[in-house]
Amino acid sequence: MKQVDLVILGAGPAGSAAAVTARRAGLSVALIDKARFPRDKLCGGLITGRCAGHLARVFGQEITADLFETRHHFEFYMQGRDLGRLTDVPPLHLTTRRAFDARLLGHALAAGAEDYTGQRVTRFDPAQNQVTLDSGATLAFKVLIGADGVQSPVAKALFGRAFDPARVGFALEVEAPARPPDEAMPIRIDFAAAHWGYGWSFPKSGSTTVGLGGLHHENPDMNAHLAAYLDLLGVGHDARVKGHFLPFGEAKSHPGRANILLAGDAAGLVDPITGEGIGHAIHSGELAALAAAHAIATGAPETALRHYRRASRPIRRAVAQARWLRPLIFTARLQPFFARGFANSRRLKHDYMQLLSGKSDYPDLLWRVVTHLPAAILRNIRGKNR
Ligand SMILES: Cc1cc2nc3c(=O)[nH]c(=O)nc-3n(C[C@H](O)[C@H](O)[C@H](O)COP(=O)(O)OP(=O)(O)OC[C@H]3O[C@@H](n4cnc5c(N)ncnc54)[C@H](O)[C@@H]3O)c2cc1C
């Protein structure tokens, strides 16, 4: 049996961020993933300014042309209605997860994490602090980080299920043909393309990633929504449709137990309005590794969750604030008012973009929506009475 300080299950953005950070803190790290990299992961691959900051801090990874395409143009729609476009937004970056995740894993291995990718865990024994792999190897750990995605086997082992089906999101995506390149290549967002969610079209040089997502239980007919959305965009139906759960704002208040921590999607850290999860995955992986290092250094690995919970509170708070705001944007009865307020307010659109870029946070946007909504409702009532 091999003894390591930290076992990390899952080598996506959260797991690789945890591995790099733990190695920097001097821990011995085993990084396990059932997949061999490069591997595909269903995702739009939109990297926000906030996420770019985490990439630079944790991995030293800058926004380079070999991995990212930068866009400055954004357009917004709701049920076919043009809500306006912005041509001077802070830069947003598009990538493909196949190349992106392989690069992050490369950083983790270069930092000295031991490579256990392409191996499945056949037995996870939290009581004995051990995992057994299909190769027959058994690893004993002081702390384990479950960075194993929305269907997290670690979360299932701890809590009996990985997510709450009443709150989880679901998304469908296709890789449509690339559009003829033009100077603007706008990123398109369609509010209400799915119930309690939205649609997106991300133009990349090799393909256009088109998808939509929303609360799973509100969308029993998600395939029909996708078909309608593809028609709206004039995209054919021949591309292969893939689907994946999205932990859309159900951040776990206890992301783990004692010396077992959950990071990224496994901890439910996807923004319930924008659907952004890569940035929170990297940040939470980093914080989980720092908590593990602190708990191990003080000879008390079982205190890791306490340190991690405290450090990761701002991420959970941001997800919670977005959940409060979500009904104002996604409730069907309020949507006409939201559409009107959003279409008429360049400021509101800018605040949305500032939020994506990481230059502001939810309280600013919440305040702007709350101050615009009554005026939009009044305008609507006056319009009807005329
Ligand atoms: C359709 C869609 C579009 C999205 N678009 C965006 C976007 O544009 N921008 C954005 O920021 N976010 C987006 N997201 C969210 C984003 O994909 C996730 O939040 C992000 O991938 C979370 O990273 P993670 O490291 O926590 O998990 P993952 O990236 O899911 O990685 C988990 C890893 O764990 C491994 N694993 C799972 N089970 C086991 C096991 N039993 N043993 C070993 N390994 C295991 C998997 O192989 C995987 O490599 C999107 C999500 C979906 C579904």
Short mmCIF file of C-alpha atoms and ligand atoms in Angstrom, two decimals:
data_model
loop_
_atom_site.label_atom_id
_atom_site.label_comp_id
_atom_site.label_asym_id
_atom_site.label_seq_id
_atom_site.Cartn_x
_atom_site.Cartn_y
_atom_site.Cartn_z
CA MET A 1 0.00 0.00 0.00
CA LYS A 2 1.24 3.47 -0.89
CA GLN A 3 0.80 6.35 1.57
CA VAL A 4 0.31 9.92 0.27
CA ASP A 5 -0.75 13.15 1.96
CA LEU A 6 -3.51 13.90 -0.52
CA VAL A 7 -5.56 11.83 -2.94
CA ILE A 8 -7.49 13.86 -5.51
CA LEU A 9 -10.28 12.13 -7.36
CA GLY A 10 -10.98 13.87 -10.68
CA ALA A 11 -8.45 15.72 -12.83
CA GLY A 12 -10.74 18.40 -14.31
CA PRO A 13 -10.16 22.10 -13.48
CA ALA A 14 -10.97 21.61 -9.76
CA GLY A 15 -8.73 18.55 -9.35
CA SER A 16 -5.78 19.96 -11.29
CA ALA A 17 -6.02 23.26 -9.37
CA ALA A 18 -6.01 21.33 -6.09
CA ALA A 19 -3.00 19.28 -7.24
CA VAL A 20 -0.88 22.29 -8.28
CA THR A 21 -1.71 24.12 -5.05
CA ALA A 22 -1.01 21.11 -2.83
CA ARG A 23 2.33 20.43 -4.51
CA ARG A 24 3.28 24.08 -4.00
CA ALA A 25 2.47 23.59 -0.30
CA GLY A 26 4.81 20.55 -0.20
CA LEU A 27 2.22 17.74 -0.04
CA SER A 28 2.63 14.38 -1.79
CA VAL A 29 -0.31 14.09 -4.22
CA ALA A 30 -1.94 11.23 -6.15
CA LEU A 31 -4.20 12.58 -8.94
CA ILE A 32 -6.72 9.97 -10.13
CA ASP A 33 -9.12 10.18 -13.07
CA LYS A 34 -11.02 7.42 -14.81
CA ALA A 35 -10.35 9.14 -18.15
CA ARG A 36 -7.13 9.33 -20.09
CA PHE A 37 -6.36 12.87 -21.22
CA PRO A 38 -6.97 14.59 -23.52
CA ARG A 39 -10.64 13.74 -22.94
CA ASP A 40 -13.88 15.50 -23.92
CA LYS A 41 -16.08 17.29 -21.38
CA LEU A 42 -19.42 18.73 -22.41
CA CYS A 43 -19.05 22.49 -21.89
CA GLY A 44 -19.37 25.79 -23.75
CA GLY A 45 -15.77 26.59 -22.91
CA LEU A 46 -16.47 30.25 -22.07
CA ILE A 47 -13.71 31.61 -19.85
CA THR A 48 -14.70 34.78 -18.01
CA GLY A 49 -12.37 37.47 -16.72
CA ARG A 50 -12.93 36.12 -13.21
CA CYS A 51 -11.84 32.65 -14.34
CA ALA A 52 -8.83 34.08 -16.23
CA GLY A 53 -7.68 35.60 -12.92
CA HIS A 54 -7.87 32.19 -11.20
CA LEU A 55 -6.01 30.55 -14.10
CA ALA A 56 -3.15 33.03 -13.84
CA ARG A 57 -2.90 32.84 -10.05
CA VAL A 58 -3.21 29.07 -9.60
CA PHE A 59 -1.59 27.69 -12.77
CA GLY A 60 0.45 30.64 -14.09
CA GLN A 61 -1.63 30.04 -17.26
CA GLU A 62 -2.14 33.21 -19.29
CA ILE A 63 -4.71 33.74 -22.05
CA THR A 64 -2.61 32.64 -25.00
CA ALA A 65 -3.72 32.32 -28.63
CA ASP A 66 -2.84 28.60 -28.81
CA LEU A 67 -5.61 27.78 -26.31
CA PHE A 68 -8.10 30.66 -26.35
CA GLU A 69 -10.02 32.84 -28.81
CA THR A 70 -10.90 36.23 -27.37
CA ARG A 71 -14.24 37.91 -28.11
CA HIS A 72 -15.38 41.49 -27.42
CA HIS A 73 -18.91 41.45 -28.89
CA PHE A 74 -22.02 40.21 -27.13
CA GLU A 75 -25.67 40.08 -28.20
CA PHE A 76 -28.76 39.35 -26.13
CA TYR A 77 -32.16 37.98 -27.17
CA MET A 78 -35.30 36.77 -25.48
CA GLN A 79 -37.65 34.51 -27.46
CA GLY A 80 -36.44 35.99 -30.72
CA ARG A 81 -36.68 39.59 -29.48
CA ASP A 82 -33.45 41.54 -29.87
CA LEU A 83 -32.47 42.96 -26.46
CA GLY A 84 -29.41 44.74 -27.81
CA ARG A 85 -25.72 44.21 -28.33
CA LEU A 86 -22.54 45.42 -26.75
CA THR A 87 -19.36 45.94 -28.73
CA ASP A 88 -17.05 47.16 -26.02
CA VAL A 89 -17.32 44.45 -23.38
CA PRO A 90 -14.36 43.33 -21.29
CA PRO A 91 -12.72 40.42 -23.13
CA LEU A 92 -14.21 36.93 -22.83
CA HIS A 93 -12.36 33.87 -24.02
CA LEU A 94 -13.49 30.69 -25.74
CA THR A 95 -11.67 27.38 -25.50
CA THR A 96 -12.29 23.67 -26.02
CA ARG A 97 -12.29 21.59 -22.87
CA ARG A 98 -10.35 18.78 -24.53
CA ALA A 99 -7.27 20.98 -24.94
CA PHE A 100 -7.90 23.18 -21.89
CA ASP A 101 -8.21 20.37 -19.33
CA ALA A 102 -5.19 18.54 -20.79
CA ARG A 103 -3.16 21.74 -20.35
CA LEU A 104 -4.24 22.13 -16.71
CA LEU A 105 -3.44 18.48 -16.01
CA GLY A 106 -0.01 19.08 -17.60
CA HIS A 107 0.58 21.89 -15.08
CA ALA A 108 -0.41 19.54 -12.21
CA LEU A 109 1.93 16.76 -13.35
CA ALA A 110 4.77 19.23 -13.98
CA ALA A 111 4.29 20.40 -10.37
CA GLY A 112 4.95 16.81 -9.22
CA ALA A 113 1.50 15.26 -8.75
CA GLU A 114 1.62 11.50 -9.36
CA ASP A 115 -0.31 10.52 -12.45
CA TYR A 116 -3.14 8.01 -11.86
CA THR A 117 -5.25 9.07 -14.85
CA GLY A 118 -6.88 6.33 -16.90
CA GLN A 119 -7.63 4.41 -13.69
CA ARG A 120 -10.92 3.77 -11.95
CA VAL A 121 -11.51 3.63 -8.23
CA THR A 122 -12.97 0.22 -7.40
CA ARG A 123 -13.22 0.79 -3.65
CA PHE A 124 -13.40 3.98 -1.58
CA ASP A 125 -13.14 3.43 2.16
CA PRO A 126 -13.48 6.74 4.04
CA ALA A 127 -13.29 4.99 7.43
CA GLN A 128 -9.86 3.51 6.61
CA ASN A 129 -8.74 6.54 4.52
CA GLN A 130 -8.02 4.31 1.53
CA VAL A 131 -8.90 4.03 -2.15
CA THR A 132 -8.28 0.97 -4.33
CA LEU A 133 -7.80 1.30 -8.08
CA ASP A 134 -8.65 -1.13 -10.88
CA SER A 135 -4.90 -1.63 -11.37
CA GLY A 136 -4.94 -3.29 -7.93
CA ALA A 137 -3.01 -0.43 -6.25
CA THR A 138 -4.26 0.80 -2.88
CA LEU A 139 -3.55 4.38 -1.80
CA ALA A 140 -3.78 5.51 1.82
CA PHE A 141 -4.34 9.25 2.35
CA LYS A 142 -4.50 11.86 5.09
CA VAL A 143 -6.97 14.03 3.16
CA LEU A 144 -9.02 13.24 0.02
CA ILE A 145 -10.51 15.83 -2.35
CA GLY A 146 -13.48 14.72 -4.45
CA ALA A 147 -13.19 16.85 -7.60
CA ASP A 148 -15.11 14.21 -9.49
CA GLY A 149 -17.82 16.30 -11.14
CA VAL A 150 -21.58 16.69 -10.81
CA GLN A 151 -22.19 12.92 -10.47
CA SER A 152 -19.47 12.78 -7.77
CA PRO A 153 -19.00 9.23 -6.43
CA VAL A 154 -17.33 10.79 -3.37
CA ALA A 155 -20.43 12.92 -2.60
CA LYS A 156 -22.59 9.80 -3.10
CA ALA A 157 -20.43 7.87 -0.65
CA LEU A 158 -20.73 10.66 1.94
CA PHE A 159 -24.35 11.76 1.49
CA GLY A 160 -26.09 8.98 -0.41
CA ARG A 161 -26.55 11.12 -3.52
CA ALA A 162 -24.43 13.54 -5.55
CA PHE A 163 -27.07 16.27 -6.01
CA ASP A 164 -30.65 17.23 -5.23
CA PRO A 165 -32.78 16.28 -8.29
CA ALA A 166 -35.27 19.06 -7.45
CA ARG A 167 -32.58 21.71 -7.81
CA VAL A 168 -30.10 20.40 -10.35
CA GLY A 169 -29.84 21.84 -13.86
CA PHE A 170 -29.50 20.04 -17.16
CA ALA A 171 -27.93 21.25 -20.39
CA LEU A 172 -27.83 20.08 -24.01
CA GLU A 173 -25.19 21.06 -26.50
CA VAL A 174 -24.18 20.51 -30.13
CA GLU A 175 -21.05 21.43 -32.05
CA ALA A 176 -22.49 23.15 -35.14
CA PRO A 177 -20.39 24.12 -38.16
CA ALA A 178 -18.14 27.14 -37.73
CA ARG A 179 -19.61 30.39 -39.01
CA PRO A 180 -17.76 32.26 -41.74
CA PRO A 181 -15.32 34.42 -39.76
CA ASP A 182 -16.28 38.05 -39.45
CA GLU A 183 -14.69 40.78 -37.43
CA ALA A 184 -17.24 40.80 -34.63
CA MET A 185 -17.98 37.06 -34.09
CA PRO A 186 -20.47 37.97 -31.32
CA ILE A 187 -21.24 35.66 -28.43
CA ARG A 188 -25.04 35.24 -28.35
CA ILE A 189 -27.18 34.71 -25.24
CA ASP A 190 -30.92 33.88 -25.49
CA PHE A 191 -32.72 34.31 -22.19
CA ALA A 192 -35.66 31.89 -21.77
CA ALA A 193 -34.54 29.50 -24.54
CA ALA A 194 -35.26 26.90 -21.82
CA HIS A 195 -37.40 27.35 -18.69
CA TRP A 196 -35.35 28.82 -15.85
CA GLY A 197 -32.32 28.98 -18.07
CA TYR A 198 -30.97 30.29 -21.33
CA GLY A 199 -29.41 29.38 -24.66
CA TRP A 200 -26.00 30.24 -26.03
CA SER A 201 -24.10 30.33 -29.28
CA PHE A 202 -20.32 30.55 -28.95
CA PRO A 203 -18.56 31.09 -32.30
CA LYS A 204 -15.15 29.39 -32.38
CA SER A 205 -12.84 28.95 -35.34
CA GLY A 206 -13.41 25.17 -35.58
CA SER A 207 -17.13 25.05 -34.69
CA THR A 208 -20.01 26.97 -33.15
CA THR A 209 -20.94 25.60 -29.74
CA VAL A 210 -24.73 25.90 -29.42
CA GLY A 211 -26.55 24.83 -26.30
CA LEU A 212 -29.21 25.53 -23.73
CA GLY A 213 -29.69 24.70 -20.12
CA GLY A 214 -32.09 25.26 -17.27
CA LEU A 215 -33.56 23.68 -14.18
CA HIS A 216 -33.99 19.98 -14.92
CA HIS A 217 -37.44 19.53 -13.37
CA GLU A 218 -38.81 22.60 -15.21
CA ASN A 219 -37.74 21.21 -18.60
CA PRO A 220 -39.10 17.71 -19.24
CA ASP A 221 -39.05 18.66 -22.95
CA MET A 222 -35.48 19.95 -23.19
CA ASN A 223 -34.94 18.25 -26.57
CA ALA A 224 -37.90 20.16 -28.02
CA HIS A 225 -36.45 23.43 -26.67
CA LEU A 226 -33.13 22.63 -28.33
CA ALA A 227 -34.81 21.80 -31.65
CA ALA A 228 -36.69 25.14 -31.54
CA TYR A 229 -33.50 26.99 -30.63
CA LEU A 230 -31.53 25.41 -33.49
CA ASP A 231 -34.34 26.44 -35.86
CA LEU A 232 -34.24 29.99 -34.49
CA LEU A 233 -30.49 30.16 -35.15
CA GLY A 234 -30.83 28.51 -38.56
CA VAL A 235 -28.65 25.59 -37.49
CA GLY A 236 -29.36 22.13 -38.95
CA HIS A 237 -30.34 19.19 -36.75
CA ASP A 238 -27.65 16.80 -37.94
CA ALA A 239 -25.02 17.45 -35.21
CA ARG A 240 -24.87 14.97 -32.33
CA VAL A 241 -26.75 16.20 -29.22
CA LYS A 242 -25.07 15.61 -25.86
CA GLY A 243 -26.51 16.26 -22.41
CA HIS A 244 -25.07 16.70 -18.94
CA PHE A 245 -26.29 17.69 -15.48
CA LEU A 246 -25.27 21.08 -14.16
CA PRO A 247 -25.25 21.82 -10.40
CA PHE A 248 -27.04 25.10 -11.06
CA GLY A 249 -26.84 26.90 -7.74
CA GLU A 250 -27.20 24.16 -5.17
CA ALA A 251 -23.89 24.77 -3.40
CA LYS A 252 -23.47 22.24 -0.61
CA SER A 253 -23.35 24.01 2.74
CA HIS A 254 -21.11 21.19 4.05
CA PRO A 255 -18.81 20.41 1.10
CA GLY A 256 -17.41 17.22 2.59
CA ARG A 257 -16.88 15.56 5.95
CA ALA A 258 -13.83 15.85 8.26
CA ASN A 259 -10.81 14.99 6.03
CA ILE A 260 -12.87 14.41 2.85
CA LEU A 261 -13.53 17.59 0.83
CA LEU A 262 -15.58 18.29 -2.29
CA ALA A 263 -14.58 20.90 -4.89
CA GLY A 264 -16.02 22.27 -8.14
CA ASP A 265 -19.18 20.65 -9.53
CA ALA A 266 -18.98 17.97 -6.82
CA ALA A 267 -19.59 20.78 -4.29
CA GLY A 268 -22.40 22.27 -6.45
CA LEU A 269 -20.50 25.41 -7.38
CA VAL A 270 -22.04 26.51 -10.69
CA ASP A 271 -23.45 30.03 -11.01
CA PRO A 272 -27.26 29.62 -11.28
CA ILE A 273 -27.66 32.57 -13.65
CA THR A 274 -24.67 32.44 -16.00
CA GLY A 275 -23.98 28.69 -15.76
CA GLU A 276 -20.31 29.46 -15.22
CA GLY A 277 -18.52 26.70 -13.31
CA ILE A 278 -14.87 26.56 -14.40
CA GLY A 279 -13.79 29.59 -12.38
CA HIS A 280 -15.44 28.37 -9.15
CA ALA A 281 -13.99 24.88 -9.80
CA ILE A 282 -10.42 26.23 -9.97
CA HIS A 283 -10.91 28.53 -7.00
CA SER A 284 -12.53 25.88 -4.78
CA GLY A 285 -9.88 23.29 -5.76
CA GLU A 286 -7.22 25.76 -4.68
CA LEU A 287 -8.96 26.48 -1.35
CA ALA A 288 -9.54 22.77 -0.66
CA ALA A 289 -5.81 22.04 -1.17
CA LEU A 290 -4.80 24.93 1.11
CA ALA A 291 -7.20 23.66 3.79
CA ALA A 292 -5.75 20.14 3.42
CA ALA A 293 -2.19 21.49 3.74
CA HIS A 294 -3.10 23.47 6.85
CA ALA A 295 -4.90 20.55 8.52
CA ILE A 296 -2.04 18.13 7.77
CA ALA A 297 0.61 20.63 8.96
CA THR A 298 -1.17 20.97 12.32
CA GLY A 299 -1.39 17.17 12.66
CA ALA A 300 -5.20 17.22 12.48
CA PRO A 301 -6.35 16.14 8.97
CA GLU A 302 -9.91 15.78 10.30
CA THR A 303 -10.11 19.60 10.68
CA ALA A 304 -9.70 20.09 6.90
CA LEU A 305 -13.42 20.60 6.28
CA ARG A 306 -13.63 23.29 8.98
CA HIS A 307 -10.82 25.29 7.32
CA TYR A 308 -12.23 24.71 3.84
CA ARG A 309 -15.78 25.71 4.77
CA ARG A 310 -14.58 28.99 6.19
CA ALA A 311 -12.31 29.80 3.24
CA SER A 312 -14.89 28.88 0.59
CA ARG A 313 -17.79 30.82 2.16
CA PRO A 314 -17.50 33.74 -0.33
CA ILE A 315 -18.01 31.33 -3.26
CA ARG A 316 -21.13 29.82 -1.65
CA ARG A 317 -22.38 33.34 -0.85
CA ALA A 318 -21.97 34.42 -4.52
CA VAL A 319 -23.92 31.34 -5.64
CA ALA A 320 -26.64 32.06 -3.04
CA GLN A 321 -26.93 35.73 -4.14
CA ALA A 322 -27.35 34.62 -7.74
CA ARG A 323 -30.14 32.28 -6.62
CA TRP A 324 -32.02 35.16 -4.99
CA LEU A 325 -31.71 37.17 -8.18
CA ARG A 326 -32.65 34.29 -10.47
CA PRO A 327 -36.47 34.56 -10.07
CA LEU A 328 -36.37 38.20 -11.25
CA ILE A 329 -34.79 37.05 -14.51
CA PHE A 330 -36.31 33.62 -15.06
CA THR A 331 -39.86 33.65 -13.62
CA ALA A 332 -42.13 33.43 -16.69
CA ARG A 333 -44.51 36.20 -15.46
CA LEU A 334 -41.66 38.65 -14.81
CA GLN A 335 -39.79 37.90 -18.01
CA PRO A 336 -41.55 40.52 -20.21
CA PHE A 337 -40.62 43.17 -17.64
CA PHE A 338 -37.07 41.91 -17.39
CA ALA A 339 -36.79 41.89 -21.20
CA ARG A 340 -38.04 45.46 -21.39
CA GLY A 341 -35.79 46.71 -18.59
CA PHE A 342 -32.78 44.90 -20.05
CA ALA A 343 -33.42 46.06 -23.63
CA ASN A 344 -33.83 49.69 -22.53
CA SER A 345 -30.91 49.80 -20.16
CA ARG A 346 -27.39 49.90 -21.51
CA ARG A 347 -26.30 50.17 -17.89
CA LEU A 348 -27.98 46.87 -16.93
CA LYS A 349 -26.30 45.10 -19.84
CA HIS A 350 -22.99 46.60 -18.83
CA ASP A 351 -23.47 45.47 -15.24
CA TYR A 352 -24.16 41.94 -16.51
CA MET A 353 -20.90 42.07 -18.46
CA GLN A 354 -19.00 43.54 -15.51
CA LEU A 355 -20.24 40.59 -13.51
CA LEU A 356 -19.00 38.12 -16.13
CA SER A 357 -15.67 39.85 -16.36
CA GLY A 358 -15.16 39.57 -12.61
CA LYS A 359 -15.09 43.35 -12.14
CA SER A 360 -18.24 43.42 -10.00
CA ASP A 361 -20.35 41.02 -7.97
CA TYR A 362 -24.00 40.06 -7.56
CA PRO A 363 -25.08 42.77 -5.11
CA ASP A 364 -24.38 45.43 -7.80
CA LEU A 365 -26.46 43.59 -10.42
CA LEU A 366 -29.21 42.79 -7.89
CA TRP A 367 -29.49 46.47 -7.04
CA ARG A 368 -29.64 47.47 -10.72
CA VAL A 369 -32.38 44.92 -11.54
CA VAL A 370 -34.43 45.89 -8.49
CA THR A 371 -34.24 49.58 -9.42
CA HIS A 372 -35.11 48.98 -13.10
CA LEU A 373 -37.88 46.42 -12.72
CA PRO A 374 -40.61 48.68 -11.19
CA ALA A 375 -40.08 51.29 -13.96
CA ALA A 376 -40.30 48.56 -16.61
CA ILE A 377 -43.52 47.20 -15.01
CA LEU A 378 -45.03 50.72 -14.92
CA ARG A 379 -44.10 51.35 -18.57
CA ASN A 380 -45.71 48.04 -19.48
CA ILE A 381 -48.97 48.85 -17.60
CA ARG A 382 -49.13 52.33 -19.20
CA GLY A 383 -48.53 50.78 -22.63
CA LYS A 384 -51.44 48.35 -22.09
CA ASN A 385 -53.81 51.11 -20.87
CA ARG A 386 -53.19 53.33 -23.88
C1 LIG B 1 -23.42 21.96 -21.45
C2 LIG B 1 -22.55 22.67 -20.44
C3 LIG B 1 -21.95 23.88 -20.78
C4 LIG B 1 -21.13 24.53 -19.86
N1 LIG B 1 -20.52 25.69 -20.25
C5 LIG B 1 -19.68 26.34 -19.40
C6 LIG B 1 -18.96 27.49 -19.81
O1 LIG B 1 -19.05 27.93 -20.98
N2 LIG B 1 -18.14 28.10 -18.91
C7 LIG B 1 -18.01 27.64 -17.63
O2 LIG B 1 -17.28 28.26 -16.83
N3 LIG B 1 -18.67 26.52 -17.21
C8 LIG B 1 -19.47 25.85 -18.06
N4 LIG B 1 -20.09 24.69 -17.66
C9 LIG B 1 -19.82 24.16 -16.31
C10 LIG B 1 -18.44 23.48 -16.28
O3 LIG B 1 -18.36 22.53 -17.32
C11 LIG B 1 -18.20 22.78 -14.93
O4 LIG B 1 -18.62 23.63 -13.88
C12 LIG B 1 -16.73 22.41 -14.73
O5 LIG B 1 -16.32 21.45 -15.68
C13 LIG B 1 -16.49 21.85 -13.31
O6 LIG B 1 -15.17 21.37 -13.20
P1 LIG B 1 -14.84 20.17 -12.20
O7 LIG B 1 -13.35 20.02 -12.23
O8 LIG B 1 -15.51 20.38 -10.91
O9 LIG B 1 -15.54 18.88 -12.83
P2 LIG B 1 -15.31 18.16 -14.26
O10 LIG B 1 -14.77 19.12 -15.25
O11 LIG B 1 -16.62 17.49 -14.56
O12 LIG B 1 -14.22 17.07 -13.97
C14 LIG B 1 -14.50 15.95 -13.17
C15 LIG B 1 -13.49 14.86 -13.50
O13 LIG B 1 -13.75 13.76 -12.61
C16 LIG B 1 -13.58 12.56 -13.31
N5 LIG B 1 -14.34 11.50 -12.63
C17 LIG B 1 -15.67 11.41 -12.50
N6 LIG B 1 -15.99 10.27 -11.83
C18 LIG B 1 -14.83 9.65 -11.56
C19 LIG B 1 -14.49 8.44 -10.91
N7 LIG B 1 -15.42 7.60 -10.44
N8 LIG B 1 -13.18 8.09 -10.81
C20 LIG B 1 -12.23 8.91 -11.33
N9 LIG B 1 -12.49 10.06 -11.94
C21 LIG B 1 -13.77 10.44 -12.06
C22 LIG B 1 -14.10 12.86 -14.70
O14 LIG B 1 -13.54 11.97 -15.67
C23 LIG B 1 -13.62 14.30 -14.91
O15 LIG B 1 -12.37 14.36 -15.58
C24 LIG B 1 -20.91 24.00 -18.56
C25 LIG B 1 -21.51 22.78 -18.22
C26 LIG B 1 -22.31 22.11 -19.14
C27 LIG B 1 -22.93 20.79 -18.75
#
